[in-house]
CSV table of C-alpha atoms in Angstrom, one decimal:
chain,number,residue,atom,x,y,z
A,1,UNK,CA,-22.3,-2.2,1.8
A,2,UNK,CA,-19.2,-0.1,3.2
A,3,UNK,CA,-18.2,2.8,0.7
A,4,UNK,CA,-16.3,6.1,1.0
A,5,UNK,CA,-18.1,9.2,1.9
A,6,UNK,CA,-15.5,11.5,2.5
A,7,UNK,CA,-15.4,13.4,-0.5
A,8,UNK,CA,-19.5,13.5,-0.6
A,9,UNK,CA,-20.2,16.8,0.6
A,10,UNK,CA,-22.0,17.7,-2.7
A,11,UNK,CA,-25.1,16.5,-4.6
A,12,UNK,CA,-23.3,16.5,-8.4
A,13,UNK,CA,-24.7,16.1,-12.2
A,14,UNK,CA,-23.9,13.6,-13.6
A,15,UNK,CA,-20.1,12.5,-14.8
A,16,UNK,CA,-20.7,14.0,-18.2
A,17,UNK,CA,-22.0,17.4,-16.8
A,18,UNK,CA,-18.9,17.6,-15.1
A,19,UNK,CA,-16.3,17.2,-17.7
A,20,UNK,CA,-18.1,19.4,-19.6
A,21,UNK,CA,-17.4,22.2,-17.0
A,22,UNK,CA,-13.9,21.2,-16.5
A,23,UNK,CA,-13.3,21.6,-20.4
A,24,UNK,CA,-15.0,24.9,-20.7
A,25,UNK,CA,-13.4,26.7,-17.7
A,26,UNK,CA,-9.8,25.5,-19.4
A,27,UNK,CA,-11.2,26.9,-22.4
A,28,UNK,CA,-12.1,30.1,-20.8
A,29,UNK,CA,-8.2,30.4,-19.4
A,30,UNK,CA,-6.5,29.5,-22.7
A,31,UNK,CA,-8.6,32.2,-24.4
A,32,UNK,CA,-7.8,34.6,-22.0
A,33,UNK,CA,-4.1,33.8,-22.7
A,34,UNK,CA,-3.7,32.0,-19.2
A,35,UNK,CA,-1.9,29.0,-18.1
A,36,UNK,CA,-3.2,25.5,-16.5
A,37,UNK,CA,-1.9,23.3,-14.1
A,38,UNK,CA,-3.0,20.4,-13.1
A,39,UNK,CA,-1.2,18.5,-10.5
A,40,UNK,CA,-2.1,15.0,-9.7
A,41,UNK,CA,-0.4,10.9,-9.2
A,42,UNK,CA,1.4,9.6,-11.8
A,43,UNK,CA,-1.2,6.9,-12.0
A,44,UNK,CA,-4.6,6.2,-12.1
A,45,UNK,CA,-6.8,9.5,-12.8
A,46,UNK,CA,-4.5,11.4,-14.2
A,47,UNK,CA,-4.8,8.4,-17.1
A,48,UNK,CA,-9.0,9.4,-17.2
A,49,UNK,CA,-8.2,13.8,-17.4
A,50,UNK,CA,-6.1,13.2,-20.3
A,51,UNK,CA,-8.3,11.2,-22.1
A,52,UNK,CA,-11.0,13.7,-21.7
A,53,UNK,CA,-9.0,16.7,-22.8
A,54,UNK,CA,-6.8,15.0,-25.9
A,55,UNK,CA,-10.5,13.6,-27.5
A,56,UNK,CA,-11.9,17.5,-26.7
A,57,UNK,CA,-9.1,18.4,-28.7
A,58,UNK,CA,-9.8,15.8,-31.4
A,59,UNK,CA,-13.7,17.1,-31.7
A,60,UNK,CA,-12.2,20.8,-31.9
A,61,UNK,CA,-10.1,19.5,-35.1
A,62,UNK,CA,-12.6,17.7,-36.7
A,63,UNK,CA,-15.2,20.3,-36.8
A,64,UNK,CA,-12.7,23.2,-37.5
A,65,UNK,CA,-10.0,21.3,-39.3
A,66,UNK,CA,-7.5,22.9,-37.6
A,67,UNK,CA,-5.7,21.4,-34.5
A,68,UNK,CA,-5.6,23.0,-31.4
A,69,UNK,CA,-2.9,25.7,-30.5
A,70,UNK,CA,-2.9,24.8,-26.8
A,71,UNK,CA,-0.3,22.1,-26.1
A,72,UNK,CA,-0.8,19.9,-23.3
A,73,UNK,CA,2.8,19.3,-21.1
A,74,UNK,CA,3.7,16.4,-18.6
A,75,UNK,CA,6.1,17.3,-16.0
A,76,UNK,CA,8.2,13.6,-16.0
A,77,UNK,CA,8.2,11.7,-19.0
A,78,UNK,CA,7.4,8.7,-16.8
A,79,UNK,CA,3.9,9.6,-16.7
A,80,UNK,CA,3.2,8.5,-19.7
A,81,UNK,CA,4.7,5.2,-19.3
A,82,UNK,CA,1.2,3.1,-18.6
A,83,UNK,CA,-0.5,4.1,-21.5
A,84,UNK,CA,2.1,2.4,-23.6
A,85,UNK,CA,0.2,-1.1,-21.8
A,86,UNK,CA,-3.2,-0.4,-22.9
A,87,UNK,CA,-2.5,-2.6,-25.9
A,88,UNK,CA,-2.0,-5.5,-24.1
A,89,UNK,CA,-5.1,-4.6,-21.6
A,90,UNK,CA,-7.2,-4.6,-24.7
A,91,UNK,CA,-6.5,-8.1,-25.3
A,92,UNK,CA,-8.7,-9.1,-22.2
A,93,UNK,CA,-11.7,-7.3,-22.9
A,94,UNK,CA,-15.1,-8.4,-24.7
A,95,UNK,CA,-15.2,-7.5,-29.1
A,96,UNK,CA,-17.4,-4.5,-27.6
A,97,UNK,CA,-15.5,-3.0,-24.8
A,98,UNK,CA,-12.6,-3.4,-27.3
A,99,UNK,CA,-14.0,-1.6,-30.1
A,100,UNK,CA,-15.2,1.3,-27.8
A,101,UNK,CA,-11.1,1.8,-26.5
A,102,UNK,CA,-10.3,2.0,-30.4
A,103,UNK,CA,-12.7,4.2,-31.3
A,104,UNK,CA,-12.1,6.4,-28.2
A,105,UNK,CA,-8.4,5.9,-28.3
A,106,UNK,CA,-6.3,9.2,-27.9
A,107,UNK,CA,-3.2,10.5,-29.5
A,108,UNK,CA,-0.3,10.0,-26.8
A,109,UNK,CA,1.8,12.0,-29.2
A,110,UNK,CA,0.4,15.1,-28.5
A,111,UNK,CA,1.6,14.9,-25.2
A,112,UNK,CA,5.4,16.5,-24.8
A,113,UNK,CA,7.8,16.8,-21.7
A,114,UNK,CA,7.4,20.5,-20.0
A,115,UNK,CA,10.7,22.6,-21.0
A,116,UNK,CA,10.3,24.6,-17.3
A,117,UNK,CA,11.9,28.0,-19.3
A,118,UNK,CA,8.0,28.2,-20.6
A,119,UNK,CA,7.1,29.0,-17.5
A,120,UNK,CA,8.2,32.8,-17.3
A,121,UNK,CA,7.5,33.4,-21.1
A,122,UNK,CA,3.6,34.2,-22.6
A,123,UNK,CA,1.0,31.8,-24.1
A,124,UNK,CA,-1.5,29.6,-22.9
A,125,UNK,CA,-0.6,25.6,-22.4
A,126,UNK,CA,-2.1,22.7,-20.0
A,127,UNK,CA,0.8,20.9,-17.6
A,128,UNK,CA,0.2,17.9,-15.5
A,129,UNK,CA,2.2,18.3,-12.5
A,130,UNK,CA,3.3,15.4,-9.7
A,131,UNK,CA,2.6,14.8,-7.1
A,132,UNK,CA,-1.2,15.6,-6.0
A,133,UNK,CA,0.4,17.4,-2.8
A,134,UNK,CA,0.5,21.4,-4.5
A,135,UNK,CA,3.1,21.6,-1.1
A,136,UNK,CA,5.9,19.2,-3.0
A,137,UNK,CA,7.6,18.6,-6.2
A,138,UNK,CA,7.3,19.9,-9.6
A,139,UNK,CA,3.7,20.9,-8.5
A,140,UNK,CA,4.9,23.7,-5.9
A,141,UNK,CA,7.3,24.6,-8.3
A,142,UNK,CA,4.6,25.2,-11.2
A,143,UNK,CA,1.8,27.0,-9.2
A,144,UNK,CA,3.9,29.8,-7.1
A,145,UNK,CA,5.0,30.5,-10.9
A,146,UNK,CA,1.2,31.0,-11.8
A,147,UNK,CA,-0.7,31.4,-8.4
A,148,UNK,CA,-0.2,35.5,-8.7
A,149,UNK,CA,-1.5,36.1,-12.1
A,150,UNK,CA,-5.7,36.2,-12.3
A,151,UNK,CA,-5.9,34.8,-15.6
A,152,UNK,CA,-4.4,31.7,-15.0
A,153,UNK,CA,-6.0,28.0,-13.6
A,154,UNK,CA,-5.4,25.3,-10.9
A,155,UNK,CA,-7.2,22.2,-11.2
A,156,UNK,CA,-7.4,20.0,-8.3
A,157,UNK,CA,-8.6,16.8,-8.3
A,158,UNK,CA,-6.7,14.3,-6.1
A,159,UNK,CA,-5.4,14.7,-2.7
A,160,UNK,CA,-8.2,16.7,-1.5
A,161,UNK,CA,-9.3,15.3,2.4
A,162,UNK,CA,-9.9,17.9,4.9
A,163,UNK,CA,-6.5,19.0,6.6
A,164,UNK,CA,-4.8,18.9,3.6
A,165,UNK,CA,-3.1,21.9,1.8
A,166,UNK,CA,-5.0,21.1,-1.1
A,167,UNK,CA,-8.5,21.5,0.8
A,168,UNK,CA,-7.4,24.4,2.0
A,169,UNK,CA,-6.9,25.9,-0.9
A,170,UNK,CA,-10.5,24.5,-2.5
A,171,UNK,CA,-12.6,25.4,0.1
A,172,UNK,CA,-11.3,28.8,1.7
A,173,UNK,CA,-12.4,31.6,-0.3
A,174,UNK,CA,-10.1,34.4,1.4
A,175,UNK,CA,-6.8,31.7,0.9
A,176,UNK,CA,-4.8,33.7,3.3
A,177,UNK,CA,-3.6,30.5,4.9
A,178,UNK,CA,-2.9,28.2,1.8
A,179,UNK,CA,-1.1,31.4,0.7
A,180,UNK,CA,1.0,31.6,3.8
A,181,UNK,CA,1.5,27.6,3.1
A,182,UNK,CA,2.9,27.5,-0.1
A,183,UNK,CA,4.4,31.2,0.4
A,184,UNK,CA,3.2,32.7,-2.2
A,185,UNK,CA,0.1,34.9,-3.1
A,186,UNK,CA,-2.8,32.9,-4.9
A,187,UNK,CA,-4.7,35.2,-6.9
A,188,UNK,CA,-5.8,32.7,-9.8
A,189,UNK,CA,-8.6,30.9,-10.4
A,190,UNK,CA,-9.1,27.2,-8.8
A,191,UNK,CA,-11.5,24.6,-10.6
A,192,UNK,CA,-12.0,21.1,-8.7
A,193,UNK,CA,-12.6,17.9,-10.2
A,194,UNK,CA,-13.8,15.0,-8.4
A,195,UNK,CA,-11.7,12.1,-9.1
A,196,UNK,CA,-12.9,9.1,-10.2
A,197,UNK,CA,-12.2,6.9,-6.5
A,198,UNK,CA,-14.4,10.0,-5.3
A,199,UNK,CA,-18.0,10.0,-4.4
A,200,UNK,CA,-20.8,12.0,-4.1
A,201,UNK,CA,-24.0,11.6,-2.3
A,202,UNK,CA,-25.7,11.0,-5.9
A,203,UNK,CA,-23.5,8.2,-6.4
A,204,UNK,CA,-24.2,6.4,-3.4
A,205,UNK,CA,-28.0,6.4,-3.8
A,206,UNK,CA,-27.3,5.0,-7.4
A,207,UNK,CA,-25.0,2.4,-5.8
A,208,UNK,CA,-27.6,1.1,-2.7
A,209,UNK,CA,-30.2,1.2,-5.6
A,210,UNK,CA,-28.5,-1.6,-7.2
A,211,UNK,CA,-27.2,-3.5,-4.2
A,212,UNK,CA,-30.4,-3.2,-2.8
A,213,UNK,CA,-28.0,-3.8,0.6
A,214,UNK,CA,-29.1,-4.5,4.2
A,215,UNK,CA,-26.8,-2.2,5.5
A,216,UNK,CA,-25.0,1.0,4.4
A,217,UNK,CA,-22.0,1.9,6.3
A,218,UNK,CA,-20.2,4.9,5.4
A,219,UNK,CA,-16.7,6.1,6.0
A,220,UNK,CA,-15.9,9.5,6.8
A,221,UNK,CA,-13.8,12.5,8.2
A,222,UNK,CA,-15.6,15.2,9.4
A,223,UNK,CA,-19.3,14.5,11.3
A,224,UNK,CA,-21.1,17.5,9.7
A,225,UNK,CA,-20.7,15.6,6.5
A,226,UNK,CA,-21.9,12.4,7.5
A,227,UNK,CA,-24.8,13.9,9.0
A,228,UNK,CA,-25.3,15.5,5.7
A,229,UNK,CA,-24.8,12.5,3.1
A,230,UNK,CA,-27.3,10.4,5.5
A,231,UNK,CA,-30.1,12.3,5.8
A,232,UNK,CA,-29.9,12.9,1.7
A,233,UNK,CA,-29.6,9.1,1.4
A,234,UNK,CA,-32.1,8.3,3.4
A,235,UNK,CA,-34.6,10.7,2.2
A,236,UNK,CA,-33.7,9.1,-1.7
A,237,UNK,CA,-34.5,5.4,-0.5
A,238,UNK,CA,-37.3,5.9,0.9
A,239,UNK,CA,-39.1,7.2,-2.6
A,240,UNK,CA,-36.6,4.2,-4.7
A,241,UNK,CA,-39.4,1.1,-4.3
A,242,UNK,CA,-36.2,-1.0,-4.9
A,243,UNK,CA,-34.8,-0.2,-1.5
A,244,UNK,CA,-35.9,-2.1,1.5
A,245,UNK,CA,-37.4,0.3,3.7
A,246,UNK,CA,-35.2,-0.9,6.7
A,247,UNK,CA,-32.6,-0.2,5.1
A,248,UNK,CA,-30.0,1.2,7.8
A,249,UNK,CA,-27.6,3.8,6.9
A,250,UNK,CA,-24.6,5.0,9.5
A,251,UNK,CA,-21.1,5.7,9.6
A,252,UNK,CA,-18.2,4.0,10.6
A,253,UNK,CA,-17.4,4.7,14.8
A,254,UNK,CA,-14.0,6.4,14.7
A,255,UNK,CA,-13.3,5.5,17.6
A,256,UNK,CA,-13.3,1.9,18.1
A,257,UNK,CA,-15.6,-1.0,16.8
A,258,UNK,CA,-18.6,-0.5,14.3
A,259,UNK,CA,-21.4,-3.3,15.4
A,260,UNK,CA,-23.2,-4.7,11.8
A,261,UNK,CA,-25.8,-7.4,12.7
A,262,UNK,CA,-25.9,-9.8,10.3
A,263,UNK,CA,-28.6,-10.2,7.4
A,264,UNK,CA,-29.4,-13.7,7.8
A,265,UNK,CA,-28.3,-16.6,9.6
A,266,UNK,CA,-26.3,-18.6,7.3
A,267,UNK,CA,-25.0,-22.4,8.5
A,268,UNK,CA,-22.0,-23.8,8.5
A,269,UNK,CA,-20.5,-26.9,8.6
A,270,UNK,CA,-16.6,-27.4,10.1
A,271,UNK,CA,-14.5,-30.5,7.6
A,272,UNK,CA,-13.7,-32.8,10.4
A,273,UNK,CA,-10.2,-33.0,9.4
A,274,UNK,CA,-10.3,-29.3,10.9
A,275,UNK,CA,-10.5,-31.0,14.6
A,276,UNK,CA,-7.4,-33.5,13.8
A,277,UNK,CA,-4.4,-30.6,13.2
A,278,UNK,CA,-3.1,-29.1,16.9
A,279,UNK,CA,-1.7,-26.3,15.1
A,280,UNK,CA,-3.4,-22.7,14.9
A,281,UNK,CA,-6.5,-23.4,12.5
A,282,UNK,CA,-6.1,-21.7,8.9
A,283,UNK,CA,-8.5,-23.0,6.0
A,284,UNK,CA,-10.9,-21.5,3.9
A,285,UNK,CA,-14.7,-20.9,3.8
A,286,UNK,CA,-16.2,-22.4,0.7
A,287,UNK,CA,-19.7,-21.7,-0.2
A,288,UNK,CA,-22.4,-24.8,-0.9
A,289,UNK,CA,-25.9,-25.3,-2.5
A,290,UNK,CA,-28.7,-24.2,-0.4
A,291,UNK,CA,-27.2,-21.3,1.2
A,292,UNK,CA,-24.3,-23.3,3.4
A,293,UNK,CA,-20.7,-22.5,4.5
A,294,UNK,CA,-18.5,-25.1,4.8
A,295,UNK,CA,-15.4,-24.5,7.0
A,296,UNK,CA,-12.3,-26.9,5.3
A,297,UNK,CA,-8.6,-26.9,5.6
A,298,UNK,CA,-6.7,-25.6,2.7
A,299,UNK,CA,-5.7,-28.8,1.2
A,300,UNK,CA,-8.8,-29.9,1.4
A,301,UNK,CA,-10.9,-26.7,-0.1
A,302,UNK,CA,-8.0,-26.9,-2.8
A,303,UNK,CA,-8.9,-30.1,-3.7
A,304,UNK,CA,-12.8,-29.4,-3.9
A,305,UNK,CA,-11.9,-26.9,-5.7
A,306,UNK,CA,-10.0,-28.7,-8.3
A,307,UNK,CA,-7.0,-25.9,-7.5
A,308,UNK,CA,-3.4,-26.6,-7.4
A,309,UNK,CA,-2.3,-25.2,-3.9
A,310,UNK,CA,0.3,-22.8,-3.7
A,311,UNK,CA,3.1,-23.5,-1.7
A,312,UNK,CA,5.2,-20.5,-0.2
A,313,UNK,CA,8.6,-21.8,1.8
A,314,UNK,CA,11.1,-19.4,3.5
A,315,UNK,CA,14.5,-19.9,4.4
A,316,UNK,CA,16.5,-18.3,7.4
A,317,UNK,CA,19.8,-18.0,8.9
A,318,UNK,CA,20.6,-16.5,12.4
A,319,UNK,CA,24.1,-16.1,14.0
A,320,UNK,CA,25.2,-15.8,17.2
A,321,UNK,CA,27.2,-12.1,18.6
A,322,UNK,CA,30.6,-12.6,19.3
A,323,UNK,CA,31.3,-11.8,23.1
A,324,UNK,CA,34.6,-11.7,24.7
A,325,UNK,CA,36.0,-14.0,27.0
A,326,UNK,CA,35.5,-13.3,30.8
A,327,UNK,CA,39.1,-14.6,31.4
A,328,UNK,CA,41.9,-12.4,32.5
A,329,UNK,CA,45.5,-13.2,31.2
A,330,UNK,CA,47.6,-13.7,34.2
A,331,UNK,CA,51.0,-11.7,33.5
A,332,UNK,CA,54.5,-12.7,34.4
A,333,UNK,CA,55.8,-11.8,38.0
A,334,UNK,CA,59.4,-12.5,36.7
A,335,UNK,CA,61.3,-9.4,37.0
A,336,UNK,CA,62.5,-7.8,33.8
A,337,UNK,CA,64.9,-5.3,32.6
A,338,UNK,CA,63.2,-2.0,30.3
A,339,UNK,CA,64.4,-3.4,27.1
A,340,UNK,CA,62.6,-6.4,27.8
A,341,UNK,CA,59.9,-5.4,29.5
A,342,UNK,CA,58.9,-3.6,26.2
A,343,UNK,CA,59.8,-6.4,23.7
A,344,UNK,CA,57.4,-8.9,25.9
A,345,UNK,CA,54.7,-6.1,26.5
A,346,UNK,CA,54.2,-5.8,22.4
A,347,UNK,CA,53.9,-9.1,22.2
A,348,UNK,CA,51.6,-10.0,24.9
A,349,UNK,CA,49.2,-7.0,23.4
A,350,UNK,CA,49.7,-9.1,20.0
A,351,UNK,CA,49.1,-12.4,21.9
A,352,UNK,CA,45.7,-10.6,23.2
A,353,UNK,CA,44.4,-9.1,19.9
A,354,UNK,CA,44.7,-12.5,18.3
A,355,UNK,CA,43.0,-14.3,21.0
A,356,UNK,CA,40.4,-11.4,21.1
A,357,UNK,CA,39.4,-12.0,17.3
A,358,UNK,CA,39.1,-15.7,17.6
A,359,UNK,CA,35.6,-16.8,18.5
A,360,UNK,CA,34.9,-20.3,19.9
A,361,UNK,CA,34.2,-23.3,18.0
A,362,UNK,CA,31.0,-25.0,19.3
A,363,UNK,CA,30.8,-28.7,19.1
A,364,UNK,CA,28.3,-29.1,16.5
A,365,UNK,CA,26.6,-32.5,17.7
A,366,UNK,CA,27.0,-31.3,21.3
A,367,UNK,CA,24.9,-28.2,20.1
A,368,UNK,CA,22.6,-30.3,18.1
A,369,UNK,CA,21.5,-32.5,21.3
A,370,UNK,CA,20.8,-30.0,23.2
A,371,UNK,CA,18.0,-28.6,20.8
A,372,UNK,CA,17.3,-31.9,20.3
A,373,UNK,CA,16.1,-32.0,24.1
A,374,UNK,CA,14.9,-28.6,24.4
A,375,UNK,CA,12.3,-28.9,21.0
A,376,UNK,CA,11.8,-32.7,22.7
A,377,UNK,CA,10.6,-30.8,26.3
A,378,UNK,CA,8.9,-27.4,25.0
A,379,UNK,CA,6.8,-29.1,21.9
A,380,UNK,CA,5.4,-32.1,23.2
A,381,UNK,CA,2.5,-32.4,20.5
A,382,UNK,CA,4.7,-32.6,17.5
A,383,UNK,CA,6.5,-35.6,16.3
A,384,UNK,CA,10.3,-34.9,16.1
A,385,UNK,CA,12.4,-36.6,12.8
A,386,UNK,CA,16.0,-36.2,12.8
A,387,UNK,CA,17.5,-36.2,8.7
A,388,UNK,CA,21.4,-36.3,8.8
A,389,UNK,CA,21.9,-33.0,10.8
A,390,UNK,CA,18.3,-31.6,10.5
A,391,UNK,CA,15.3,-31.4,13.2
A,392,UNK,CA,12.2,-31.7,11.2
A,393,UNK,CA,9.0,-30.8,13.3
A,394,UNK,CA,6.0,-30.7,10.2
A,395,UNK,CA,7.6,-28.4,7.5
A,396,UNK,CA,10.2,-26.6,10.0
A,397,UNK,CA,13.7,-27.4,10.0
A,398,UNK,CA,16.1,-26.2,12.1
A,399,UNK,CA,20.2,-27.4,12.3
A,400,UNK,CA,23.5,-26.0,14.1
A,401,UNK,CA,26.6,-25.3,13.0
A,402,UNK,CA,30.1,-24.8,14.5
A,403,UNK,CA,30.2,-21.5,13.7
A,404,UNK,CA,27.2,-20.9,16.4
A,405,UNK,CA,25.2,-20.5,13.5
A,406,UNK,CA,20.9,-21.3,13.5
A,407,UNK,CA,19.3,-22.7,9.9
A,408,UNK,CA,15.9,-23.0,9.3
A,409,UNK,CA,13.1,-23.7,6.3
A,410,UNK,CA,9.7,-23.5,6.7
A,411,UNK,CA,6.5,-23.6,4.8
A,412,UNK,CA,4.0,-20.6,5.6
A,413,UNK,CA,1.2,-22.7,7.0
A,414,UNK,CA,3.5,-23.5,9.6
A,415,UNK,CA,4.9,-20.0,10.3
A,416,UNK,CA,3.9,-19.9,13.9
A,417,UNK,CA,5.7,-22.7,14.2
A,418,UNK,CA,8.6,-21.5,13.3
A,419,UNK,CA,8.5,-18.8,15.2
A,420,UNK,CA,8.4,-21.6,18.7
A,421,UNK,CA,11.2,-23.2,17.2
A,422,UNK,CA,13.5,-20.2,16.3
A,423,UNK,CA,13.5,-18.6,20.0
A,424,UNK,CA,14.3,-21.9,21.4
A,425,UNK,CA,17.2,-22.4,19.2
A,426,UNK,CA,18.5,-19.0,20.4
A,427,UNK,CA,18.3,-20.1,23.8
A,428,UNK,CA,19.8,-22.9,23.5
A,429,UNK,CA,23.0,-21.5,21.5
A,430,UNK,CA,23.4,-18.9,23.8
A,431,UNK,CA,23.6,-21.3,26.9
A,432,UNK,CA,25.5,-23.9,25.0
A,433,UNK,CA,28.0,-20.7,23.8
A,434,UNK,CA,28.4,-19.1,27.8
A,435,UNK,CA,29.5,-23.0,29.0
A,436,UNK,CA,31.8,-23.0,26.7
A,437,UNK,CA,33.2,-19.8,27.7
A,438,UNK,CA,33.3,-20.7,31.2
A,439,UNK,CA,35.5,-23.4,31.0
């Protein structure tokens, strides 16, 4: 089991516990008359903090009757765009999972674009900000507004790996250097909450109690806090009777390859249609009774799958740079008289722009034979088709035109392929084009 440990430098409650705190210390600023801002991504959590905040406002109306005087702001109007989609999500859910949404589904109206003149005037209100990064966009803009004032709020959540400007500001108490970052004085109080692709050291012993895995491998930033999140881990699994005691627990080498010895041995079979195709091998691993891997190509796993095989084909055109002749016009030894001289020298310069701008024509079938023999001496193992003025190696095509011009199709199983055939068509118009030049 591989999972993310680089936010689990703290043994947590439980998800409840902490959106209880988050909604009391926002309580605490907006009676104190303070302002919040919350900057996160457009998508994703920022989806799971407003549904947590608009039904703790729903529970303050129903038991007061009175709806709550803090209004909650978005930045962009675009980031409310994907909860107008949760409709048709619902659609693919079980009759329970669908009447949870409805009963838990919030009010998007109460959500209203940020009129930025709010800012410098008094009274309390919530604003999502974007990005996550407090160092860019509407985000720096909102918190060196608020940073200075005590009573106000930051609430990080996203964005918050060591070296960034948000873990600076998080984890140093003094926030001289954040300050110095964002260039302006932070003074006001900072809350983090732990996203939801976050995890703590709690969460991972949950998760290796259910997956009961061989293995856990963890991935990391800083070593203090690998060192940290094992030796909790380890000291959990060994009271869960669940957990293999063998279980091994260690983090991901940074610096090159991670060795993970396998569980089991598992056997596997190889199709022998894999043995008959020359070309690189590409198929698929399908699983069989009694703990077996079988090793087919993809037609053939398609087919024993009862799938339809999807078929991806490219297209591709490639022309050759014009390069002037090597020729040097031989000029008249005929002597001339000045008015003359002038009148001829004009158009001899117009005579030499024209030929300038005209490119050679290649001979088309000329240029066709000669990839013809080149495919013919470089790919021996592949039969050769010619279709009116077409190569056909497999699914490749390649043809020539006059305008020193290289077209190809091709399928993606045989990409490599392709790949072959393209550089010696190159090679072969640029030879073909420099004879022709020379004569």
């Amino acid at each position: 089991m591989i999972t993310r440990s680089s936010f689990a430098v703290t043994v947590s409650e439980t998800q409840t516990a902490m959106e209880r705190e988050l909604v009391k210390v926002i309580l605490e600023c907006i009676a104190s008359n303070g302002k919040v801002v919350i900057p996160v991504y457009r998508l994703g959590y920022f989806h799971e903090l407003i549904t947590i905040l608009l039904e703790h406002w729903q529970q303050i109306k129903d038991a007061s009757g009175k709806a709550a005087k803090c209004p909650i702001y978005l930045s962009d109007a675009a980031m409310e765009y994907p909860s107008r989609f949760l409709p048709v999500l619902f659609r693919t859910c079980t009759p329970t999972v669908q009447n949870l949404l409805r009963a838990k589904n919030p009010n998007a109206a109460d959500l209203q674009v940020f009129d930025w003149k709010r800012l410098q005037q008094p009274g309390p209100f919530v604003l999502f900000t974007g990005p996550a990064n407090i160092s860019q966009g509407d985000s720096l803009r909102a918190i060196k507004a608020v940073a200075s004032d005590p009573k106000n709020l930051i609430v990080l959540s996203e964005y918050c790996t060591p070296g960034t400007v948000n873990y600076l500001l998080y984890a140093d108490p003094e926030r001289k250097r954040v300050s110095k970052r964002l260039g302006v004085n932070v003074e006001c109080g900072v809350h983090y909450q732990p996203c939801g692709d976050e995890v703590d050291t709690k969460s991972i012993v949950q998760l290796v109690s259910r997956v009961a895995p061989r293995q856990v491998i963890l991935d990391y930033t800083v070593p203090d806090d690998l060192e940290f999140v094992k030796t909790h881990v380890q000291n959990h699994l060994k009271m869960d009777p669940a957990v293999d005691a063998s279980v091994v627990v260690k983090g991901i080498n940074p610096a090159g390859r991670t060795p993970i010895e396998p569980a089991r041995d598992i056997p596997l079979r190889i199709h022998k249609a894999m043995f008959n195709n020359p070309s690189d091998v590409q198929g698929m691993l399908i699983a069989e009774p009694k703990r077996k891997l079988m090793l087919v190509s993809s037609g053939n796993g398609a087919r024993r799958l009862r799938k339809k095989k999807h078929s991806l084909f490219f297209s591709y055109s490639w022309k050759k740079p014009f390069e002037p002749s090597p020729r040097v016009k031989k000029k008249s030894s005929r002597p001339a008289s000045a008015l003359s001289f002038l009148l001829s020298a004009a158009v001899e310069s117009d005579d030499e722009e024209d030929e300038s701008e005209q490119q050679p024509q290649a001979d088309a079938d000329q240029l066709l034979k000669a990839l013809e023999s080149s495919l013919t001496k470089w790919i021996l193992d592949l039969p050769m088709e010619k279709i009116d003025r077409w190569l056909k190696l497999r699914t490749v095509g390649v043809s020539v035109s006059a305008e020193w011009e290289v077209h190809m199709e091709w399928s993606y199983d045989d990409e490599a392929l392709a790949g072959r055939v393209l550089g010696i068509a190159k090679q072969v118009v640029h030879a073909e084009y420099k004879k022709q030049l020379a004569q």
